[in-house]
């Protein structure tokens, strides 16, 4: 069992930056794939960035070059650095974890409560 708590969301102007943190509790966190999944109003959930237990990373095309996912297994924390934000990035951002090697938002077993990111134009 893994519990996840996200922090770091908020309101930012276009072009600004935010850093999201996902603190995990539970055993063997380093063996989990962890992803940041977002859901905008009226849209389906979308895997934004995923890092697996081997350190391999996936980004959806729209955030490549702007977002960076990283993990600190010693601190049981995963981060999402978001730069050059635009209004299309506005969404609730969830941290999620799975024991599988996957990037599909449908495959994640454990979810945090979500944190709102709002980018104003």
PDB file of C-alpha atoms in Angstrom:
ATOM      1  CA  UNK A   1       0.000   0.000   0.000  1.00  0.00           C
ATOM      2  CA  UNK A   2       1.256   3.477  -0.907  1.00  0.00           C
ATOM      3  CA  UNK A   3      -0.130   6.814   0.265  1.00  0.00           C
ATOM      4  CA  UNK A   4       0.594   9.898  -1.828  1.00  0.00           C
ATOM      5  CA  UNK A   5       0.293  13.578  -0.940  1.00  0.00           C
ATOM      6  CA  UNK A   6       0.800  16.333  -3.498  1.00  0.00           C
ATOM      7  CA  UNK A   7       1.834  19.883  -2.714  1.00  0.00           C
ATOM      8  CA  UNK A   8       2.930  22.891  -4.712  1.00  0.00           C
ATOM      9  CA  UNK A   9      -0.014  23.805  -6.896  1.00  0.00           C
ATOM     10  CA  UNK A  10      -1.335  27.322  -7.222  1.00  0.00           C
ATOM     11  CA  UNK A  11      -2.022  30.265  -9.496  1.00  0.00           C
ATOM     12  CA  UNK A  12       0.700  31.504 -11.826  1.00  0.00           C
ATOM     13  CA  UNK A  13       0.878  33.776 -14.837  1.00  0.00           C
ATOM     14  CA  UNK A  14       1.685  32.440 -18.268  1.00  0.00           C
ATOM     15  CA  UNK A  15       5.409  31.961 -18.640  1.00  0.00           C
ATOM     16  CA  UNK A  16       5.839  31.292 -14.941  1.00  0.00           C
ATOM     17  CA  UNK A  17       7.004  28.198 -13.074  1.00  0.00           C
ATOM     18  CA  UNK A  18       5.751  25.873 -10.375  1.00  0.00           C
ATOM     19  CA  UNK A  19       7.240  22.869  -8.654  1.00  0.00           C
ATOM     20  CA  UNK A  20       4.970  20.060  -7.544  1.00  0.00           C
ATOM     21  CA  UNK A  21       6.014  17.566  -4.910  1.00  0.00           C
ATOM     22  CA  UNK A  22       4.611  14.133  -4.219  1.00  0.00           C
ATOM     23  CA  UNK A  23       5.457  12.675  -0.833  1.00  0.00           C
ATOM     24  CA  UNK A  24       4.925   8.951  -0.523  1.00  0.00           C
ATOM     25  CA  UNK A  25       4.581   6.670   2.456  1.00  0.00           C
ATOM     26  CA  UNK A  26       4.707   2.932   2.365  1.00  0.00           C
ATOM     27  CA  UNK A  27       7.260   0.298   1.749  1.00  0.00           C
ATOM     28  CA  UNK A  28       9.395  -0.180  -1.330  1.00  0.00           C
ATOM     29  CA  UNK A  29       8.597   3.173  -2.887  1.00  0.00           C
ATOM     30  CA  UNK A  30      11.726   2.956  -5.009  1.00  0.00           C
ATOM     31  CA  UNK A  31      10.279  -0.071  -6.792  1.00  0.00           C
ATOM     32  CA  UNK A  32       7.232   1.833  -8.038  1.00  0.00           C
ATOM     33  CA  UNK A  33       6.603   3.698 -11.247  1.00  0.00           C
ATOM     34  CA  UNK A  34       5.340   7.180 -10.378  1.00  0.00           C
ATOM     35  CA  UNK A  35       3.504   9.536 -12.654  1.00  0.00           C
ATOM     36  CA  UNK A  36       1.987  12.962 -12.756  1.00  0.00           C
ATOM     37  CA  UNK A  37      -1.437  12.797 -14.359  1.00  0.00           C
ATOM     38  CA  UNK A  38      -3.572  15.859 -15.006  1.00  0.00           C
ATOM     39  CA  UNK A  39      -7.224  16.412 -15.672  1.00  0.00           C
ATOM     40  CA  UNK A  40      -8.543  19.644 -17.115  1.00  0.00           C
ATOM     41  CA  UNK A  41     -12.242  20.552 -16.953  1.00  0.00           C
ATOM     42  CA  UNK A  42     -14.198  18.578 -19.504  1.00  0.00           C
ATOM     43  CA  UNK A  43     -11.195  16.515 -20.542  1.00  0.00           C
ATOM     44  CA  UNK A  44      -9.960  13.029 -19.789  1.00  0.00           C
ATOM     45  CA  UNK A  45      -7.016  12.336 -17.531  1.00  0.00           C
ATOM     46  CA  UNK A  46      -3.657  12.545 -19.266  1.00  0.00           C
ATOM     47  CA  UNK A  47      -0.289  11.184 -18.211  1.00  0.00           C
ATOM     48  CA  UNK A  48       2.006  14.196 -18.245  1.00  0.00           C
ATOM     49  CA  UNK A  49       5.266  12.748 -16.947  1.00  0.00           C
ATOM     50  CA  UNK A  50       6.198   9.318 -15.666  1.00  0.00           C
ATOM     51  CA  UNK A  51       9.357   7.954 -14.080  1.00  0.00           C
ATOM     52  CA  UNK A  52       9.767   4.255 -13.517  1.00  0.00           C
ATOM     53  CA  UNK A  53      11.772   2.347 -10.940  1.00  0.00           C
ATOM     54  CA  UNK A  54      14.769   2.246 -13.293  1.00  0.00           C
ATOM     55  CA  UNK A  55      14.752   5.993 -13.806  1.00  0.00           C
ATOM     56  CA  UNK A  56      13.357   5.850 -17.323  1.00  0.00           C
ATOM     57  CA  UNK A  57      11.220   8.887 -18.094  1.00  0.00           C
ATOM     58  CA  UNK A  58       8.242   9.627 -20.301  1.00  0.00           C
ATOM     59  CA  UNK A  59       6.746  13.014 -21.172  1.00  0.00           C
ATOM     60  CA  UNK A  60       3.673  13.760 -23.169  1.00  0.00           C
ATOM     61  CA  UNK A  61       4.566  15.818 -26.240  1.00  0.00           C
ATOM     62  CA  UNK A  62       2.956  19.048 -25.067  1.00  0.00           C
ATOM     63  CA  UNK A  63       5.272  19.372 -22.034  1.00  0.00           C
ATOM     64  CA  UNK A  64       8.579  18.204 -23.493  1.00  0.00           C
ATOM     65  CA  UNK A  65      11.279  20.788 -22.896  1.00  0.00           C
ATOM     66  CA  UNK A  66       9.178  22.568 -20.253  1.00  0.00           C
ATOM     67  CA  UNK A  67       8.506  19.979 -17.532  1.00  0.00           C
ATOM     68  CA  UNK A  68      11.011  17.844 -15.640  1.00  0.00           C
ATOM     69  CA  UNK A  69      10.147  14.873 -13.463  1.00  0.00           C
ATOM     70  CA  UNK A  70      12.596  13.587 -10.884  1.00  0.00           C
ATOM     71  CA  UNK A  71      12.581  11.350  -7.856  1.00  0.00           C
ATOM     72  CA  UNK A  72      14.456  11.162  -4.583  1.00  0.00           C
ATOM     73  CA  UNK A  73      14.026   7.633  -3.305  1.00  0.00           C
ATOM     74  CA  UNK A  74      15.812   8.419  -0.064  1.00  0.00           C
ATOM     75  CA  UNK A  75      13.135  11.027   0.662  1.00  0.00           C
ATOM     76  CA  UNK A  76      10.276   9.022  -0.912  1.00  0.00           C
ATOM     77  CA  UNK A  77       9.438  12.041  -3.026  1.00  0.00           C
ATOM     78  CA  UNK A  78       8.800  12.707  -6.689  1.00  0.00           C
ATOM     79  CA  UNK A  79       8.926  16.201  -8.162  1.00  0.00           C
ATOM     80  CA  UNK A  80       7.530  17.875 -11.225  1.00  0.00           C
ATOM     81  CA  UNK A  81       9.263  21.101 -12.206  1.00  0.00           C
ATOM     82  CA  UNK A  82       7.033  23.030 -14.587  1.00  0.00           C
ATOM     83  CA  UNK A  83       8.491  25.932 -16.526  1.00  0.00           C
ATOM     84  CA  UNK A  84       7.099  28.264 -19.174  1.00  0.00           C
ATOM     85  CA  UNK A  85       3.557  27.398 -18.150  1.00  0.00           C
ATOM     86  CA  UNK A  86       0.662  28.305 -20.401  1.00  0.00           C
ATOM     87  CA  UNK A  87      -3.107  28.412 -19.833  1.00  0.00           C
ATOM     88  CA  UNK A  88      -3.484  24.985 -21.497  1.00  0.00           C
ATOM     89  CA  UNK A  89      -1.585  23.521 -18.532  1.00  0.00           C
ATOM     90  CA  UNK A  90      -4.429  24.471 -16.192  1.00  0.00           C
ATOM     91  CA  UNK A  91      -5.695  21.300 -14.549  1.00  0.00           C
ATOM     92  CA  UNK A  92      -5.802  19.264 -11.387  1.00  0.00           C
ATOM     93  CA  UNK A  93      -2.498  17.435 -11.165  1.00  0.00           C
ATOM     94  CA  UNK A  94      -2.442  14.038  -9.507  1.00  0.00           C
ATOM     95  CA  UNK A  95       0.506  12.007  -8.361  1.00  0.00           C
ATOM     96  CA  UNK A  96      -0.023   8.303  -8.940  1.00  0.00           C
ATOM     97  CA  UNK A  97       1.966   5.141  -8.446  1.00  0.00           C
ATOM     98  CA  UNK A  98       1.939   1.613  -9.749  1.00  0.00           C
ATOM     99  CA  UNK A  99       4.046  -1.499  -9.468  1.00  0.00           C
ATOM    100  CA  UNK A 100       3.836  -1.862 -13.265  1.00  0.00           C
ATOM    101  CA  UNK A 101       6.163  -0.434 -15.897  1.00  0.00           C
ATOM    102  CA  UNK A 102       3.581   1.690 -17.681  1.00  0.00           C
ATOM    103  CA  UNK A 103       2.734   5.230 -18.720  1.00  0.00           C
ATOM    104  CA  UNK A 104      -1.016   4.696 -19.047  1.00  0.00           C
ATOM    105  CA  UNK A 105      -3.064   6.760 -16.642  1.00  0.00           C
ATOM    106  CA  UNK A 106      -5.499   3.846 -16.457  1.00  0.00           C
ATOM    107  CA  UNK A 107      -2.890   1.518 -14.990  1.00  0.00           C
ATOM    108  CA  UNK A 108      -1.985   3.460 -11.864  1.00  0.00           C
ATOM    109  CA  UNK A 109      -3.198   1.845  -8.653  1.00  0.00           C
ATOM    110  CA  UNK A 110      -2.495   4.501  -6.028  1.00  0.00           C
ATOM    111  CA  UNK A 111      -3.512   8.145  -6.283  1.00  0.00           C
ATOM    112  CA  UNK A 112      -3.048  11.321  -4.321  1.00  0.00           C
ATOM    113  CA  UNK A 113      -5.828  13.810  -3.728  1.00  0.00           C
ATOM    114  CA  UNK A 114      -4.671  16.160  -6.478  1.00  0.00           C
ATOM    115  CA  UNK A 115      -3.457  19.744  -6.520  1.00  0.00           C
ATOM    116  CA  UNK A 116      -4.881  22.539  -8.640  1.00  0.00           C
ATOM    117  CA  UNK A 117      -2.629  24.348 -11.102  1.00  0.00           C
ATOM    118  CA  UNK A 118      -4.104  27.454 -12.712  1.00  0.00           C
ATOM    119  CA  UNK A 119      -2.239  29.444 -15.337  1.00  0.00           C
ATOM    120  CA  UNK A 120      -3.616  32.852 -16.203  1.00  0.00           C
ATOM    121  CA  UNK A 121      -3.027  34.504 -19.561  1.00  0.00           C
TER     122      UNK A 121
END
